[in-house]
PDB file of C-alpha atoms in Angstrom:
ATOM      1  CA  MET A   1      18.268   7.363  -6.457  1.00 52.00           C
ATOM      2  CA  THR A   2      17.731   3.403  -7.386  1.00 55.00           C
ATOM      3  CA  GLN A   3      14.717   1.765  -8.954  1.00 52.00           C
ATOM      4  CA  ILE A   4      13.979  -1.810  -8.948  1.00 62.00           C
ATOM      5  CA  GLN A   5      11.522  -3.770 -10.732  1.00 65.00           C
ATOM      6  CA  PRO A   6       7.599  -3.608  -9.644  1.00 78.00           C
ATOM      7  CA  LEU A   7       6.707  -5.378  -6.500  1.00 88.00           C
ATOM      8  CA  HIS A   8       3.407  -7.205  -6.371  1.00 92.00           C
ATOM      9  CA  ALA A   9       1.238  -4.586  -4.325  1.00 96.00           C
ATOM     10  CA  THR A  10      -0.872  -2.452  -4.018  1.00 97.00           C
ATOM     11  CA  THR A  11       0.112   1.209  -3.357  1.00 98.00           C
ATOM     12  CA  VAL A  12      -2.723   4.059  -1.836  1.00 98.00           C
ATOM     13  CA  ALA A  13      -2.050   7.514  -0.215  1.00 98.00           C
ATOM     14  CA  ARG A  14      -3.947   9.805   2.132  1.00 96.00           C
ATOM     15  CA  PHE A  15      -2.855  13.096   3.249  1.00 95.00           C
ATOM     16  CA  GLY A  16      -2.229  14.466   6.206  1.00 89.00           C
ATOM     17  CA  PRO A  17      -0.696  16.440   8.740  1.00 88.00           C
ATOM     18  CA  ASP A  18       2.468  14.891   7.465  1.00 87.00           C
ATOM     19  CA  GLY A  19       1.605  15.445   3.198  1.00 92.00           C
ATOM     20  CA  TRP A  20       1.127  12.118   1.440  1.00 95.00           C
ATOM     21  CA  ARG A  21       1.496   9.179   2.942  1.00 97.00           C
ATOM     22  CA  ALA A  22       1.514   6.134   1.203  1.00 98.00           C
ATOM     23  CA  VAL A  23       1.036   2.176   2.321  1.00 98.00           C
ATOM     24  CA  MET A  24       1.778  -0.468   0.076  1.00 98.00           C
ATOM     25  CA  LEU A  25      -0.642  -3.723   0.769  1.00 98.00           C
ATOM     26  CA  LEU A  26       1.798  -7.165  -0.477  1.00 97.00           C
ATOM     27  CA  GLY A  27       0.925 -10.341  -1.337  1.00 94.00           C
ATOM     28  CA  PRO A  28       0.001 -13.154  -4.055  1.00 90.00           C
ATOM     29  CA  SER A  29      -3.031 -12.410  -6.318  1.00 88.00           C
ATOM     30  CA  GLY A  30      -6.218 -12.953  -4.622  1.00 89.00           C
ATOM     31  CA  ALA A  31      -5.209 -11.470  -1.722  1.00 92.00           C
ATOM     32  CA  GLY A  32      -7.687  -8.914  -1.234  1.00 93.00           C
ATOM     33  CA  LYS A  33      -5.060  -5.900  -2.417  1.00 95.00           C
ATOM     34  CA  SER A  34      -7.588  -4.183  -4.877  1.00 95.00           C
ATOM     35  CA  ASP A  35     -10.120  -4.932  -2.517  1.00 95.00           C
ATOM     36  CA  LEU A  36      -8.800  -3.375   0.124  1.00 97.00           C
ATOM     37  CA  GLY A  37      -7.597  -0.358  -1.871  1.00 97.00           C
ATOM     38  CA  LEU A  38     -10.651   0.421  -3.750  1.00 96.00           C
ATOM     39  CA  ARG A  39     -12.169   0.183   0.192  1.00 96.00           C
ATOM     40  CA  LEU A  40      -9.486   2.932   1.154  1.00 97.00           C
ATOM     41  CA  ILE A  41      -9.826   4.947  -1.743  1.00 97.00           C
ATOM     42  CA  GLY A  42     -13.799   5.087  -0.913  1.00 95.00           C
ATOM     43  CA  ARG A  43     -12.767   6.723   2.143  1.00 95.00           C
ATOM     44  CA  GLY A  44     -10.573   9.707   0.530  1.00 95.00           C
ATOM     45  CA  TRP A  45      -6.966   7.633  -0.595  1.00 97.00           C
ATOM     46  CA  ARG A  46      -5.771   8.094  -3.598  1.00 98.00           C
ATOM     47  CA  LEU A  47      -4.526   4.701  -5.413  1.00 98.00           C
ATOM     48  CA  VAL A  48      -1.266   5.042  -6.517  1.00 98.00           C
ATOM     49  CA  SER A  49      -0.673   1.847  -8.117  1.00 97.00           C
ATOM     50  CA  ASP A  50      -2.881  -1.572  -8.380  1.00 96.00           C
ATOM     51  CA  ASP A  51      -1.391  -4.707  -8.480  1.00 91.00           C
ATOM     52  CA  TYR A  52       2.317  -3.657  -9.322  1.00 93.00           C
ATOM     53  CA  THR A  53       4.141  -0.889  -8.218  1.00 96.00           C
ATOM     54  CA  ARG A  54       7.828   0.536  -8.969  1.00 95.00           C
ATOM     55  CA  VAL A  55       9.571   1.927  -5.800  1.00 95.00           C
ATOM     56  CA  TRP A  56      12.954   3.712  -5.264  1.00 94.00           C
ATOM     57  CA  ALA A  57      14.569   5.271  -2.500  1.00 95.00           C
ATOM     58  CA  SER A  58      16.232   8.967  -2.099  1.00 94.00           C
ATOM     59  CA  GLN A  59      17.471  10.381   0.710  1.00 95.00           C
ATOM     60  CA  GLY A  60      16.793   7.667   2.984  1.00 95.00           C
ATOM     61  CA  ALA A  61      12.838   7.498   2.092  1.00 96.00           C
ATOM     62  CA  LEU A  62      11.072   5.559   0.062  1.00 96.00           C
ATOM     63  CA  TYR A  63       8.324   6.226  -3.104  1.00 96.00           C
ATOM     64  CA  ALA A  64       5.797   4.864  -5.207  1.00 96.00           C
ATOM     65  CA  THR A  65       4.867   4.886  -8.379  1.00 96.00           C
ATOM     66  CA  ALA A  66       2.488   2.776 -10.867  1.00 96.00           C
ATOM     67  CA  PRO A  67       4.320   1.192 -14.275  1.00 93.00           C
ATOM     68  CA  VAL A  68       2.749   3.242 -17.016  1.00 91.00           C
ATOM     69  CA  GLN A  69       1.124   0.765 -18.498  1.00 91.00           C
ATOM     70  CA  ILE A  70      -1.736   0.526 -15.267  1.00 92.00           C
ATOM     71  CA  ALA A  71      -1.373   3.767 -14.132  1.00 93.00           C
ATOM     72  CA  GLY A  72      -4.770   5.907 -13.045  1.00 93.00           C
ATOM     73  CA  ARG A  73      -6.603   2.036 -12.945  1.00 95.00           C
ATOM     74  CA  ILE A  74      -7.309  -0.674 -10.346  1.00 95.00           C
ATOM     75  CA  GLU A  75      -9.155  -4.299 -10.946  1.00 90.00           C
ATOM     76  CA  ALA A  76     -12.450  -4.502  -8.964  1.00 90.00           C
ATOM     77  CA  ARG A  77     -12.954  -8.216  -9.229  1.00 86.00           C
ATOM     78  CA  GLY A  78     -16.018  -9.411 -10.625  1.00 86.00           C
ATOM     79  CA  VAL A  79     -16.622  -5.971 -12.296  1.00 93.00           C
ATOM     80  CA  GLY A  80     -13.877  -4.928 -14.518  1.00 88.00           C
ATOM     81  CA  ILE A  81     -10.254  -2.561 -14.550  1.00 93.00           C
ATOM     82  CA  VAL A  82     -12.043   0.994 -13.365  1.00 93.00           C
ATOM     83  CA  SER A  83     -10.414   3.958 -13.363  1.00 92.00           C
ATOM     84  CA  VAL A  84     -10.090   5.799  -9.778  1.00 94.00           C
ATOM     85  CA  GLU A  85      -8.574   9.068  -8.963  1.00 91.00           C
ATOM     86  CA  THR A  86      -4.451   8.855  -8.257  1.00 95.00           C
ATOM     87  CA  ARG A  87      -1.353  10.100  -6.847  1.00 96.00           C
ATOM     88  CA  LEU A  88       1.330  10.244  -9.148  1.00 95.00           C
ATOM     89  CA  ILE A  89       4.426   9.683  -6.614  1.00 96.00           C
ATOM     90  CA  ALA A  90       3.770   9.033  -2.581  1.00 97.00           C
ATOM     91  CA  ARG A  91       6.234   8.527  -0.404  1.00 97.00           C
ATOM     92  CA  VAL A  92       6.050   5.209   1.380  1.00 97.00           C
ATOM     93  CA  VAL A  93       5.501   4.711   5.028  1.00 98.00           C
ATOM     94  CA  LEU A  94       4.269   1.588   6.363  1.00 98.00           C
ATOM     95  CA  THR A  95       3.516  -1.755   4.334  1.00 98.00           C
ATOM     96  CA  VAL A  96       0.611  -4.296   4.996  1.00 97.00           C
ATOM     97  CA  ALA A  97       0.875  -7.557   4.152  1.00 96.00           C
ATOM     98  CA  CYS A  98      -2.559  -9.489   3.214  1.00 96.00           C
ATOM     99  CA  VAL A  99      -2.929 -12.923   4.697  1.00 95.00           C
ATOM    100  CA  PRO A 100      -6.195 -15.229   4.551  1.00 89.00           C
ATOM    101  CA  GLU A 101      -6.190 -15.331   8.744  1.00 82.00           C
ATOM    102  CA  ALA A 102      -6.380 -14.354  11.470  1.00 80.00           C
ATOM    103  CA  VAL A 103      -3.366 -12.538  13.042  1.00 80.00           C
ATOM    104  CA  GLU A 104      -2.128 -11.996  16.623  1.00 80.00           C
ATOM    105  CA  ARG A 105      -3.738  -9.654  18.652  1.00 81.00           C
ATOM    106  CA  LEU A 106      -0.339  -8.141  20.043  1.00 80.00           C
ATOM    107  CA  PRO A 107       2.303  -8.653  17.498  1.00 83.00           C
ATOM    108  CA  GLU A 108       5.966  -8.250  18.147  1.00 87.00           C
ATOM    109  CA  PRO A 109       6.497  -5.101  15.649  1.00 88.00           C
ATOM    110  CA  GLN A 110       8.288  -6.223  12.211  1.00 93.00           C
ATOM    111  CA  THR A 111      10.080  -4.305   9.489  1.00 94.00           C
ATOM    112  CA  ARG A 112      10.414  -5.036   5.908  1.00 95.00           C
ATOM    113  CA  ARG A 113      13.595  -3.512   4.215  1.00 95.00           C
ATOM    114  CA  PHE A 114      13.683  -1.837   0.302  1.00 94.00           C
ATOM    115  CA  GLU A 115      15.878  -0.678  -1.405  1.00 92.00           C
ATOM    116  CA  GLY A 116      17.250  -0.005   1.799  1.00 93.00           C
ATOM    117  CA  VAL A 117      15.019   1.210   3.698  1.00 96.00           C
ATOM    118  CA  ASP A 118      13.060  -0.522   6.699  1.00 97.00           C
ATOM    119  CA  LEU A 119       9.297   0.074   6.871  1.00 98.00           C
ATOM    120  CA  PRO A 120       7.011  -1.262   9.418  1.00 97.00           C
ATOM    121  CA  LEU A 121       5.452  -4.175   8.359  1.00 97.00           C
ATOM    122  CA  PHE A 122       2.410  -5.964   9.816  1.00 93.00           C
ATOM    123  CA  ALA A 123      -0.146  -8.437   8.838  1.00 95.00           C
ATOM    124  CA  LEU A 124      -3.881  -7.801   8.599  1.00 95.00           C
ATOM    125  CA  ASP A 125      -6.810 -10.301   6.193  1.00 95.00           C
ATOM    126  CA  PRO A 126      -8.212  -7.418   4.084  1.00 95.00           C
ATOM    127  CA  ARG A 127     -11.529  -9.019   4.283  1.00 94.00           C
ATOM    128  CA  LEU A 128     -12.534  -8.194   7.586  1.00 95.00           C
ATOM    129  CA  PRO A 129     -15.052  -4.873   7.223  1.00 95.00           C
ATOM    130  CA  SER A 130     -12.230  -3.327   9.912  1.00 95.00           C
ATOM    131  CA  ALA A 131      -9.205  -3.659   8.009  1.00 96.00           C
ATOM    132  CA  PRO A 132      -9.619  -0.074   6.260  1.00 97.00           C
ATOM    133  CA  ASP A 133      -9.803   0.679  10.027  1.00 96.00           C
ATOM    134  CA  MET A 134      -6.511  -1.163  10.951  1.00 95.00           C
ATOM    135  CA  VAL A 135      -4.870   0.860   8.204  1.00 97.00           C
ATOM    136  CA  ASP A 136      -6.123   4.221   9.300  1.00 94.00           C
ATOM    137  CA  ALA A 137      -4.816   3.101  12.758  1.00 93.00           C
ATOM    138  CA  ALA A 138      -1.229   1.770  11.731  1.00 93.00           C
ATOM    139  CA  LEU A 139      -0.919   4.661  10.282  1.00 92.00           C
ATOM    140  CA  LEU A 140      -1.713   6.870  13.053  1.00 89.00           C
ATOM    141  CA  THR A 141       0.909   5.824  14.668  1.00 87.00           C
ATOM    142  CA  LEU A 142       4.321   6.789  12.916  1.00 86.00           C
TER     143      LEU A 142
END
């Protein structure tokens, strides 16, 4: 098991037929990672980590957790830092690049490698009202 420096990502997890599965929301500060994370949490997802996520690979899978200093808290822009229900560790199965523009309707599949593990990657404008639905739909395709 190896561990790298924290990634600039918000990670949220959902329980399903295969157990807990997480999605890492990637993007620069102000991209909408926390906002999309809050909307997913409002739909029953759990916060793993906001803004910075520690990841490591084990047996061909990628896992995520929060740095101790920020565990259990997420930024609600304009409101402040709030405590939410969390999941301490989760297996990451999908990554979402938060982008500020419209994306292709039918893009070619992409992946991104973390610690030797390739994960599906798709781009999404997190400000869209349908963004949480799109994350749900992408997770269902895996």
